[in-house]
Structure formats: C-alpha cells, structure tokens
PDB file of C-alpha atoms in Angstrom:
ATOM      1  CA  ARG A   1      50.507 -37.078 -19.068  1.00  0.00           C
ATOM      2  CA  ARG A   2      46.635 -37.845 -19.028  1.00  0.00           C
ATOM      3  CA  LEU A   3      45.767 -40.589 -17.057  1.00  0.00           C
ATOM      4  CA  PRO A   4      42.168 -41.636 -16.638  1.00  0.00           C
ATOM      5  CA  GLY A   5      40.885 -42.370 -13.292  1.00  0.00           C
ATOM      6  CA  LYS A   6      37.647 -42.711 -11.229  1.00  0.00           C
ATOM      7  CA  ARG A   7      37.477 -39.007 -10.636  1.00  0.00           C
ATOM      8  CA  GLY A   8      38.305 -37.939 -14.299  1.00  0.00           C
ATOM      9  CA  VAL A   9      41.749 -37.352 -16.125  1.00  0.00           C
ATOM     10  CA  VAL A  10      44.567 -36.134 -14.040  1.00  0.00           C
ATOM     11  CA  MET A  11      48.064 -35.003 -14.846  1.00  0.00           C
ATOM     12  CA  SER A  12      50.080 -38.234 -14.344  1.00  0.00           C
ATOM     13  CA  PRO A  13      52.516 -40.351 -16.512  1.00  0.00           C
ATOM     14  CA  ASN A  14      50.227 -42.621 -18.722  1.00  0.00           C
ATOM     15  CA  PRO A  15      52.663 -44.770 -20.959  1.00  0.00           C
ATOM     16  CA  ALA A  16      49.550 -45.986 -22.799  1.00  0.00           C
ATOM     17  CA  GLY A  17      48.461 -42.362 -23.780  1.00  0.00           C
ATOM     18  CA  PHE A  18      48.667 -40.746 -27.147  1.00  0.00           C
ATOM     19  CA  TYR A  19      51.715 -38.923 -28.568  1.00  0.00           C
ATOM     20  CA  ASP A  20      52.889 -37.853 -32.088  1.00  0.00           C
ATOM     21  CA  GLU A  21      55.414 -40.353 -33.248  1.00  0.00           C
ATOM     22  CA  ALA A  22      56.654 -38.155 -36.061  1.00  0.00           C
ATOM     23  CA  SER A  23      59.425 -35.680 -35.899  1.00  0.00           C
ATOM     24  CA  VAL A  24      60.166 -33.695 -39.104  1.00  0.00           C
ATOM     25  CA  PHE A  25      63.444 -31.929 -39.731  1.00  0.00           C
ATOM     26  CA  LEU A  26      64.786 -29.318 -42.366  1.00  0.00           C
ATOM     27  CA  TRP A  27      68.295 -29.787 -43.263  1.00  0.00           C
ATOM     28  CA  ALA A  28      70.395 -26.698 -44.743  1.00  0.00           C
ATOM     29  CA  ARG A  29      73.701 -27.483 -46.126  1.00  0.00           C
ATOM     30  CA  PRO A  30      76.437 -25.238 -47.631  1.00  0.00           C
ATOM     31  CA  ASN A  31      77.993 -26.422 -50.880  1.00  0.00           C
ATOM     32  CA  ARG A  32      81.500 -27.155 -49.030  1.00  0.00           C
ATOM     33  CA  GLY A  33      82.243 -28.114 -45.384  1.00  0.00           C
ATOM     34  CA  ARG A  34      79.968 -27.802 -42.163  1.00  0.00           C
ATOM     35  CA  ARG A  35      80.185 -24.397 -41.523  1.00  0.00           C
ATOM     36  CA  GLY A  36      76.741 -22.655 -41.854  1.00  0.00           C
ATOM     37  CA  GLU A  37      74.828 -26.139 -41.653  1.00  0.00           C
ATOM     38  CA  THR A  38      71.850 -25.785 -40.029  1.00  0.00           C
ATOM     39  CA  VAL A  39      69.120 -28.238 -38.912  1.00  0.00           C
ATOM     40  CA  LEU A  40      65.561 -27.506 -37.741  1.00  0.00           C
ATOM     41  CA  LEU A  41      63.930 -30.216 -35.709  1.00  0.00           C
ATOM     42  CA  ALA A  42      60.178 -30.107 -34.840  1.00  0.00           C
ATOM     43  CA  HIS A  43      59.507 -32.536 -31.864  1.00  0.00           C
ATOM     44  CA  GLY A  44      55.973 -32.950 -30.133  1.00  0.00           C
ATOM     45  CA  CYS A  45      57.163 -33.300 -26.645  1.00  0.00           C
ATOM     46  CA  HIS A  46      56.569 -30.716 -23.803  1.00  0.00           C
ATOM     47  CA  PRO A  47      59.602 -29.550 -21.972  1.00  0.00           C
ATOM     48  CA  VAL A  48      58.771 -29.037 -18.227  1.00  0.00           C
ATOM     49  CA  PHE A  49      61.875 -29.268 -16.154  1.00  0.00           C
ATOM     50  CA  SER A  50      63.785 -26.677 -14.402  1.00  0.00           C
ATOM     51  CA  ARG A  51      66.705 -27.075 -12.136  1.00  0.00           C
ATOM     52  CA  ALA A  52      66.425 -26.255  -8.376  1.00  0.00           C
ATOM     53  CA  GLU A  53      69.192 -23.614  -8.989  1.00  0.00           C
ATOM     54  CA  GLY A  54      67.449 -21.861 -11.778  1.00  0.00           C
ATOM     55  CA  TYR A  55      66.087 -22.291 -15.296  1.00  0.00           C
ATOM     56  CA  CYS A  56      67.337 -24.657 -17.832  1.00  0.00           C
ATOM     57  CA  ALA A  57      66.481 -25.636 -21.444  1.00  0.00           C
ATOM     58  CA  ASP A  58      65.330 -28.983 -20.394  1.00  0.00           C
ATOM     59  CA  TYR A  59      65.863 -31.870 -22.981  1.00  0.00           C
ATOM     60  CA  PRO A  60      65.814 -29.380 -26.039  1.00  0.00           C
ATOM     61  CA  GLY A  61      68.859 -27.895 -24.492  1.00  0.00           C
ATOM     62  CA  GLU A  62      70.742 -31.321 -24.137  1.00  0.00           C
ATOM     63  CA  TYR A  63      69.590 -32.276 -27.746  1.00  0.00           C
ATOM     64  CA  ARG A  64      71.407 -29.167 -29.192  1.00  0.00           C
ATOM     65  CA  ARG A  65      74.688 -29.524 -27.228  1.00  0.00           C
ATOM     66  CA  GLY A  66      74.917 -33.279 -27.871  1.00  0.00           C
ATOM     67  CA  ALA A  67      74.192 -32.769 -31.502  1.00  0.00           C
ATOM     68  CA  GLU A  68      76.414 -29.757 -32.042  1.00  0.00           C
ATOM     69  CA  ALA A  69      79.389 -31.712 -30.051  1.00  0.00           C
ATOM     70  CA  LEU A  70      79.090 -34.677 -32.403  1.00  0.00           C
ATOM     71  CA  ARG A  71      78.739 -32.544 -35.661  1.00  0.00           C
ATOM     72  CA  PRO A  72      81.248 -29.567 -35.115  1.00  0.00           C
ATOM     73  CA  GLY A  73      80.351 -26.628 -37.252  1.00  0.00           C
ATOM     74  CA  ALA A  74      76.618 -27.329 -37.387  1.00  0.00           C
ATOM     75  CA  ARG A  75      73.698 -25.573 -35.637  1.00  0.00           C
ATOM     76  CA  PHE A  76      70.812 -27.304 -34.243  1.00  0.00           C
ATOM     77  CA  VAL A  77      67.472 -25.615 -33.638  1.00  0.00           C
ATOM     78  CA  PHE A  78      64.459 -27.144 -31.798  1.00  0.00           C
ATOM     79  CA  LEU A  79      61.094 -26.264 -32.753  1.00  0.00           C
ATOM     80  CA  GLN A  80      58.057 -27.194 -30.493  1.00  0.00           C
ATOM     81  CA  GLY A  81      55.634 -29.576 -32.169  1.00  0.00           C
ATOM     82  CA  CYS A  82      52.261 -30.369 -31.042  1.00  0.00           C
ATOM     83  CA  GLY A  83      52.802 -31.801 -27.559  1.00  0.00           C
ATOM     84  CA  ALA A  84      50.993 -29.855 -24.930  1.00  0.00           C
ATOM     85  CA  ASP A  85      49.540 -33.058 -23.436  1.00  0.00           C
ATOM     86  CA  VAL A  86      52.932 -34.976 -23.393  1.00  0.00           C
ATOM     87  CA  ASN A  87      55.509 -34.101 -20.947  1.00  0.00           C
ATOM     88  CA  GLY A  88      59.165 -34.429 -21.348  1.00  0.00           C
ATOM     89  CA  PRO A  89      61.571 -36.782 -19.550  1.00  0.00           C
ATOM     90  CA  SER A  90      62.001 -36.721 -15.966  1.00  0.00           C
ATOM     91  CA  LYS A  91      64.632 -34.822 -13.840  1.00  0.00           C
ATOM     92  CA  ALA A  92      66.799 -37.878 -13.984  1.00  0.00           C
ATOM     93  CA  GLN A  93      66.357 -38.679 -17.523  1.00  0.00           C
ATOM     94  CA  TYR A  94      66.126 -35.487 -19.393  1.00  0.00           C
ATOM     95  CA  ALA A  95      69.896 -34.980 -20.099  1.00  0.00           C
ATOM     96  CA  ALA A  96      70.067 -38.566 -21.454  1.00  0.00           C
ATOM     97  CA  GLU A  97      67.077 -38.363 -23.559  1.00  0.00           C
ATOM     98  CA  GLY A  98      67.977 -35.133 -25.100  1.00  0.00           C
ATOM     99  CA  GLU A  99      71.283 -36.337 -26.096  1.00  0.00           C
ATOM    100  CA  ARG A 100      69.653 -39.453 -27.336  1.00  0.00           C
ATOM    101  CA  LEU A 101      67.267 -37.204 -29.493  1.00  0.00           C
ATOM    102  CA  GLY A 102      70.403 -35.537 -31.041  1.00  0.00           C
ATOM    103  CA  ARG A 103      72.172 -38.812 -31.985  1.00  0.00           C
ATOM    104  CA  GLU A 104      69.089 -40.360 -33.730  1.00  0.00           C
ATOM    105  CA  LEU A 105      68.785 -37.106 -35.629  1.00  0.00           C
ATOM    106  CA  ILE A 106      72.261 -37.202 -36.858  1.00  0.00           C
ATOM    107  CA  ARG A 107      71.854 -40.574 -38.205  1.00  0.00           C
ATOM    108  CA  CYS A 108      69.285 -39.330 -40.526  1.00  0.00           C
ATOM    109  CA  LEU A 109      71.608 -36.530 -41.935  1.00  0.00           C
ATOM    110  CA  THR A 110      72.630 -38.440 -45.024  1.00  0.00           C
ATOM    111  CA  PRO A 111      71.482 -37.944 -48.527  1.00  0.00           C
ATOM    112  CA  GLU A 112      70.058 -41.317 -48.709  1.00  0.00           C
ATOM    113  CA  ALA A 113      67.651 -40.661 -45.818  1.00  0.00           C
ATOM    114  CA  THR A 114      66.718 -37.342 -46.860  1.00  0.00           C
ATOM    115  CA  ARG A 115      65.342 -35.713 -50.310  1.00  0.00           C
ATOM    116  CA  PRO A 116      66.167 -32.045 -51.644  1.00  0.00           C
ATOM    117  CA  LEU A 117      63.451 -29.355 -51.324  1.00  0.00           C
ATOM    118  CA  GLN A 118      62.261 -28.222 -54.898  1.00  0.00           C
ATOM    119  CA  GLY A 119      59.260 -26.318 -56.099  1.00  0.00           C
ATOM    120  CA  ALA A 120      57.524 -23.007 -55.963  1.00  0.00           C
ATOM    121  CA  PHE A 121      57.149 -21.531 -52.463  1.00  0.00           C
ATOM    122  CA  SER A 122      53.760 -20.267 -51.233  1.00  0.00           C
ATOM    123  CA  CYS A 123      52.528 -18.964 -47.942  1.00  0.00           C
ATOM    124  CA  ALA A 124      49.015 -18.336 -46.497  1.00  0.00           C
ATOM    125  CA  LEU A 125      47.352 -17.268 -43.165  1.00  0.00           C
ATOM    126  CA  ALA A 126      43.854 -18.396 -41.973  1.00  0.00           C
ATOM    127  CA  ARG A 127      42.066 -16.855 -39.284  1.00  0.00           C
ATOM    128  CA  ALA A 128      39.041 -17.985 -37.184  1.00  0.00           C
ATOM    129  CA  ALA A 129      37.022 -17.420 -33.836  1.00  0.00           C
ATOM    130  CA  LEU A 130      37.027 -20.059 -31.464  1.00  0.00           C
ATOM    131  CA  PRO A 131      33.653 -20.098 -29.344  1.00  0.00           C
ATOM    132  CA  LEU A 132      33.939 -20.048 -25.440  1.00  0.00           C
ATOM    133  CA  GLY A 133      31.874 -22.560 -23.784  1.00  0.00           C
ATOM    134  CA  ARG A 134      30.545 -22.538 -20.034  1.00  0.00           C
ATOM    135  CA  ARG A 135      31.696 -19.633 -18.103  1.00  0.00           C
ATOM    136  CA  LEU A 136      32.602 -19.987 -14.574  1.00  0.00           C
ATOM    137  CA  PRO A 137      29.775 -18.583 -12.223  1.00  0.00           C
ATOM    138  CA  ARG A 138      30.678 -15.801  -9.742  1.00  0.00           C
ATOM    139  CA  ARG A 139      30.387 -18.123  -6.927  1.00  0.00           C
ATOM    140  CA  GLU A 140      33.074 -20.467  -8.297  1.00  0.00           C
ATOM    141  CA  LEU A 141      35.401 -17.609  -9.062  1.00  0.00           C
ATOM    142  CA  ASP A 142      34.917 -16.372  -5.429  1.00  0.00           C
ATOM    143  CA  ARG A 143      36.052 -19.976  -4.102  1.00  0.00           C
ATOM    144  CA  LEU A 144      38.884 -19.928  -6.396  1.00  0.00           C
ATOM    145  CA  ALA A 145      39.975 -16.552  -5.630  1.00  0.00           C
ATOM    146  CA  TYR A 146      39.716 -16.591  -1.912  1.00  0.00           C
ATOM    147  CA  ARG A 147      39.403 -20.378  -0.864  1.00  0.00           C
ATOM    148  CA  PRO A 148      41.836 -21.730  -3.689  1.00  0.00           C
ATOM    149  CA  PRO A 149      43.180 -25.293  -3.477  1.00  0.00           C
ATOM    150  CA  SER A 150      46.556 -23.690  -4.363  1.00  0.00           C
ATOM    151  CA  PRO A 151      48.087 -20.221  -4.049  1.00  0.00           C
ATOM    152  CA  TRP A 152      48.550 -20.080  -7.769  1.00  0.00           C
ATOM    153  CA  MET A 153      44.898 -20.630  -8.339  1.00  0.00           C
ATOM    154  CA  ALA A 154      44.141 -17.508  -6.395  1.00  0.00           C
ATOM    155  CA  ALA A 155      46.735 -15.144  -8.243  1.00  0.00           C
ATOM    156  CA  PHE A 156      45.239 -16.464 -11.521  1.00  0.00           C
ATOM    157  CA  THR A 157      41.597 -15.893 -10.572  1.00  0.00           C
ATOM    158  CA  ARG A 158      41.520 -12.698  -8.790  1.00  0.00           C
ATOM    159  CA  PRO A 159      42.153 -10.532 -11.779  1.00  0.00           C
ATOM    160  CA  LEU A 160      38.992 -12.190 -13.431  1.00  0.00           C
ATOM    161  CA  LEU A 161      37.140 -10.714 -10.634  1.00  0.00           C
ATOM    162  CA  GLN A 162      38.469  -7.280 -10.818  1.00  0.00           C
ATOM    163  CA  ASN A 163      38.210  -7.160 -14.541  1.00  0.00           C
ATOM    164  CA  PRO A 164      35.425  -9.416 -15.927  1.00  0.00           C
ATOM    165  CA  ASP A 165      36.240 -10.885 -19.235  1.00  0.00           C
ATOM    166  CA  THR A 166      33.021 -10.605 -21.302  1.00  0.00           C
ATOM    167  CA  ARG A 167      34.503 -12.261 -24.529  1.00  0.00           C
ATOM    168  CA  ARG A 168      32.450 -14.896 -26.282  1.00  0.00           C
ATOM    169  CA  THR A 169      35.153 -16.031 -28.764  1.00  0.00           C
ATOM    170  CA  LEU A 170      39.040 -15.981 -28.854  1.00  0.00           C
ATOM    171  CA  PRO A 171      41.102 -15.210 -32.164  1.00  0.00           C
ATOM    172  CA  TYR A 172      42.804 -18.122 -33.752  1.00  0.00           C
ATOM    173  CA  GLY A 173      45.232 -18.408 -36.567  1.00  0.00           C
ATOM    174  CA  VAL A 174      47.140 -21.037 -38.673  1.00  0.00           C
ATOM    175  CA  GLN A 175      49.997 -19.888 -40.819  1.00  0.00           C
ATOM    176  CA  ALA A 176      51.001 -22.380 -43.565  1.00  0.00           C
ATOM    177  CA  TRP A 177      53.981 -22.576 -46.062  1.00  0.00           C
ATOM    178  CA  ARG A 178      54.775 -24.878 -48.888  1.00  0.00           C
ATOM    179  CA  CYS A 179      57.565 -25.658 -51.117  1.00  0.00           C
ATOM    180  CA  GLY A 180      57.055 -28.533 -53.721  1.00  0.00           C
ATOM    181  CA  ASP A 181      55.403 -31.509 -51.520  1.00  0.00           C
ATOM    182  CA  PHE A 182      56.813 -30.159 -48.196  1.00  0.00           C
ATOM    183  CA  SER A 183      54.514 -27.968 -46.051  1.00  0.00           C
ATOM    184  CA  ILE A 184      54.884 -26.216 -42.579  1.00  0.00           C
ATOM    185  CA  ALA A 185      51.764 -25.390 -40.515  1.00  0.00           C
ATOM    186  CA  ALA A 186      52.206 -23.139 -37.573  1.00  0.00           C
ATOM    187  CA  LEU A 187      49.352 -23.398 -35.035  1.00  0.00           C
ATOM    188  CA  GLU A 188      48.546 -21.061 -32.592  1.00  0.00           C
ATOM    189  CA  GLY A 189      48.034 -22.013 -28.924  1.00  0.00           C
ATOM    190  CA  GLU A 190      49.249 -24.883 -26.655  1.00  0.00           C
ATOM    191  CA  VAL A 191      48.302 -27.416 -29.267  1.00  0.00           C
ATOM    192  CA  VAL A 192      47.827 -31.204 -28.015  1.00  0.00           C
ATOM    193  CA  SER A 193      49.533 -34.126 -29.836  1.00  0.00           C
ATOM    194  CA  ALA A 194      46.760 -35.313 -32.030  1.00  0.00           C
ATOM    195  CA  TYR A 195      46.697 -32.318 -34.178  1.00  0.00           C
ATOM    196  CA  GLY A 196      50.085 -33.301 -35.589  1.00  0.00           C
ATOM    197  CA  PRO A 197      48.999 -36.398 -37.432  1.00  0.00           C
ATOM    198  CA  PHE A 198      45.653 -34.638 -38.510  1.00  0.00           C
ATOM    199  CA  THR A 199      47.489 -31.720 -39.994  1.00  0.00           C
ATOM    200  CA  ARG A 200      49.944 -34.034 -41.972  1.00  0.00           C
ATOM    201  CA  ARG A 201      46.892 -36.204 -43.125  1.00  0.00           C
ATOM    202  CA  ALA A 202      45.388 -32.750 -44.272  1.00  0.00           C
ATOM    203  CA  ALA A 203      48.418 -31.640 -46.014  1.00  0.00           C
ATOM    204  CA  GLY A 204      48.759 -34.732 -48.130  1.00  0.00           C
ATOM    205  CA  GLY A 205      52.812 -34.765 -47.959  1.00  0.00           C
ATOM    206  CA  THR A 206      55.558 -34.324 -45.637  1.00  0.00           C
ATOM    207  CA  CYS A 207      54.393 -31.572 -43.200  1.00  0.00           C
ATOM    208  CA  MET A 208      56.167 -30.016 -40.288  1.00  0.00           C
ATOM    209  CA  VAL A 209      53.443 -29.034 -37.606  1.00  0.00           C
ATOM    210  CA  LEU A 210      54.423 -26.563 -34.989  1.00  0.00           C
ATOM    211  CA  GLY A 211      52.424 -25.424 -32.048  1.00  0.00           C
ATOM    212  CA  TYR A 212      52.833 -22.381 -29.782  1.00  0.00           C
ATOM    213  CA  SER A 213      53.403 -20.145 -32.941  1.00  0.00           C
ATOM    214  CA  ASN A 214      52.500 -16.363 -33.029  1.00  0.00           C
ATOM    215  CA  ALA A 215      49.930 -16.239 -30.017  1.00  0.00           C
ATOM    216  CA  VAL A 216      49.213 -18.570 -27.042  1.00  0.00           C
ATOM    217  CA  GLU A 217      45.417 -17.871 -25.814  1.00  0.00           C
ATOM    218  CA  CYS A 218      44.733 -21.126 -24.347  1.00  0.00           C
ATOM    219  CA  TYR A 219      45.298 -24.947 -24.654  1.00  0.00           C
ATOM    220  CA  ILE A 220      43.778 -26.319 -28.086  1.00  0.00           C
ATOM    221  CA  PRO A 221      42.189 -29.695 -27.209  1.00  0.00           C
ATOM    222  CA  THR A 222      40.529 -32.175 -29.386  1.00  0.00           C
ATOM    223  CA  ALA A 223      36.812 -32.975 -29.146  1.00  0.00           C
ATOM    224  CA  ARG A 224      37.883 -35.964 -27.147  1.00  0.00           C
ATOM    225  CA  ILE A 225      39.884 -34.127 -24.689  1.00  0.00           C
ATOM    226  CA  LEU A 226      37.103 -31.578 -24.193  1.00  0.00           C
ATOM    227  CA  ARG A 227      34.743 -34.414 -23.362  1.00  0.00           C
ATOM    228  CA  GLU A 228      37.051 -36.084 -21.105  1.00  0.00           C
ATOM    229  CA  GLY A 229      38.242 -32.909 -19.144  1.00  0.00           C
ATOM    230  CA  GLY A 230      41.195 -32.405 -17.135  1.00  0.00           C
ATOM    231  CA  ASN A 231      43.946 -29.693 -17.310  1.00  0.00           C
ATOM    232  CA  GLU A 232      43.840 -28.933 -21.185  1.00  0.00           C
ATOM    233  CA  ALA A 233      40.236 -28.945 -21.404  1.00  0.00           C
ATOM    234  CA  ALA A 234      39.134 -26.892 -18.248  1.00  0.00           C
ATOM    235  CA  GLY A 235      41.891 -26.846 -15.498  1.00  0.00           C
ATOM    236  CA  SER A 236      43.974 -24.415 -17.416  1.00  0.00           C
ATOM    237  CA  CYS A 237      41.377 -21.801 -17.953  1.00  0.00           C
ATOM    238  CA  GLN A 238      42.272 -19.671 -14.945  1.00  0.00           C
ATOM    239  CA  SER A 239      46.059 -19.606 -15.689  1.00  0.00           C
ATOM    240  CA  TYR A 240      45.230 -18.101 -19.111  1.00  0.00           C
ATOM    241  CA  ARG A 241      42.744 -15.895 -17.360  1.00  0.00           C
ATOM    242  CA  LEU A 242      39.926 -16.971 -19.382  1.00  0.00           C
ATOM    243  CA  PRO A 243      36.334 -16.666 -18.579  1.00  0.00           C
ATOM    244  CA  GLY A 244      35.273 -20.252 -19.343  1.00  0.00           C
ATOM    245  CA  THR A 245      36.398 -23.201 -21.299  1.00  0.00           C
ATOM    246  CA  LEU A 246      36.288 -23.528 -25.037  1.00  0.00           C
ATOM    247  CA  GLY A 247      33.084 -24.412 -26.574  1.00  0.00           C
ATOM    248  CA  ARG A 248      32.373 -27.791 -27.852  1.00  0.00           C
ATOM    249  CA  THR A 249      32.682 -26.707 -31.590  1.00  0.00           C
ATOM    250  CA  ALA A 250      36.013 -25.216 -30.979  1.00  0.00           C
ATOM    251  CA  PRO A 251      37.973 -28.415 -32.220  1.00  0.00           C
ATOM    252  CA  ALA A 252      36.092 -28.380 -35.249  1.00  0.00           C
ATOM    253  CA  VAL A 253      36.866 -24.769 -36.010  1.00  0.00           C
ATOM    254  CA  VAL A 254      40.541 -25.462 -35.423  1.00  0.00           C
ATOM    255  CA  GLU A 255      40.395 -28.282 -37.995  1.00  0.00           C
ATOM    256  CA  LYS A 256      38.617 -26.404 -40.523  1.00  0.00           C
ATOM    257  CA  THR A 257      41.267 -23.453 -40.116  1.00  0.00           C
ATOM    258  CA  ILE A 258      44.173 -25.832 -40.659  1.00  0.00           C
ATOM    259  CA  ARG A 259      42.489 -27.227 -43.755  1.00  0.00           C
ATOM    260  CA  ARG A 260      41.799 -23.609 -45.083  1.00  0.00           C
ATOM    261  CA  ALA A 261      45.435 -22.579 -44.580  1.00  0.00           C
ATOM    262  CA  LEU A 262      46.912 -25.649 -46.425  1.00  0.00           C
ATOM    263  CA  ALA A 263      44.268 -25.437 -49.125  1.00  0.00           C
ATOM    264  CA  ALA A 264      45.328 -21.867 -49.544  1.00  0.00           C
ATOM    265  CA  VAL A 265      49.059 -22.514 -50.111  1.00  0.00           C
ATOM    266  CA  GLU A 266      48.154 -25.680 -52.414  1.00  0.00           C
ATOM    267  CA  GLY A 267      46.121 -23.366 -54.478  1.00  0.00           C
ATOM    268  CA  LYS A 268      48.978 -20.682 -54.838  1.00  0.00           C
ATOM    269  CA  ARG A 269      51.458 -23.396 -55.688  1.00  0.00           C
ATOM    270  CA  ARG A 270      49.220 -24.404 -58.754  1.00  0.00           C
TER     271      ARG A 270
END
C-alpha cells in the first residue's frame, strides 16, 4: 500500500511493493479423529475492511469459516504477522481471498508437508527504548488541531495540545519462544512487513513472526521507510498521539532487540 510518487509515498495500491511471502503455521493434532485439532496461522497482511452495516472480521474471518467448513471438527486461528504496510483484499475480493487462504493451508496439513515439534522449550523477553525524533512544533500542532485536512486529525491532535507529551523514548519489547529448531517471535507495535524475513534470518530456522503483540505504541518502520516517509513513518504519529516521529536509530534498536530475544532462547535451549 506504499506507492512512491512526485509528492512522496502515499497510501495506495502498489503491486510492486514489498510484502512477506512466508506464512507459518502450527498444527496440533489429537491422537485420534479431528475433535480438538487446532491450526494457528501467522499471515503478514493487514485486515482493513468493514461492512457498511457494521464491523466484520475481513479476510481472516472468511479464512476461518471456509477452513472449518472443509475440515469439520478442527479449529483455525488467525495470528497477525508483520504486515502493517500491506493492506488486505478489497471489499469485492476479501471473502474469496480469505477462503482461498484456508484452502491453501488445508493442502499443507499432511504429515509429508509438516514435521513434528520436538526439543526443549525456552522463552525470553527483551526490552529496549525507542528514541523519538523530530517533534512537531506548536504552530504545526495548532494547524492540525484547528485547521486540519480531515476531522479525525483534529480529534487526534487536540489532546497533544491539552496534555503535552514530553517523552523522549518509547518502551519496546520482543518476546521469543523456542522448541527445537522452531521459534516464535512476538514484536510489539504495528510492524511493517520487512521485519518478517529479517527475524526469520536472525532465528536461523523456522520462525513464526507476529506483530501487534502485547502493546501497540506506534508503527514500527524500517530505516528505509523512515527515510521515505509516508503514513507508517510520520503520518500516523497523531493517531497514536505521539509528540513526534521515531528517531532515525529506532529501526536499529528494534533489530538489536529482536536478536537479543532470539539469542536468549537459543542460549537457554543449550
């Protein structure tokens, strides 16, 4: 959804843009039958659609309904991967795409396409502080609060004038679990898609990478996205009621925190 243009990056369809191509799942099976069978799927695509008559579960809901209809007795769970910069299917396509995701997953539920989870279990939590960068000056806050480009911008900005935020950093955490050569990394924040492949490389094996975990203070952009700008880098600051954008070294802090969490569970496993 990040489309470069003459005026910078805008939120618009971009088929050539980056996305995380890997979807990782866990399959828990009973010894007999399918009652109690559970599948957890981590998929890096941002659900965004709501029906006109109310909220809906977008394509993850259709994925679950379709998969459970094809495999009676099993339970399917959707986990949000790293996809804060990748929007889901359109209003016209979300149902069909959700059902297709379920069919593709069921094709993989065979002993030949999976391997058993074996080994010692370990877990760890790594914490850090993300630096904040440029703070919006008072005149800019006044403009956004009282002469905004949209009503929602005013609603998000006025609290910053009423209760100034003097923080210089934001807390950030990464949880990690490991069993054998399989890892789970749970990242705080609205994490953009490039952190999925990065985390799997750092894990050195199969790794289920999750975003939106434990706390969501802001978008978590890469260094490239911070340089390019756009909603994930700067435009969303007001909606999260932050005093400014993340600092230019914040992505390096995120990467270091991911590595520390994964190294901790690897060390405990040994």
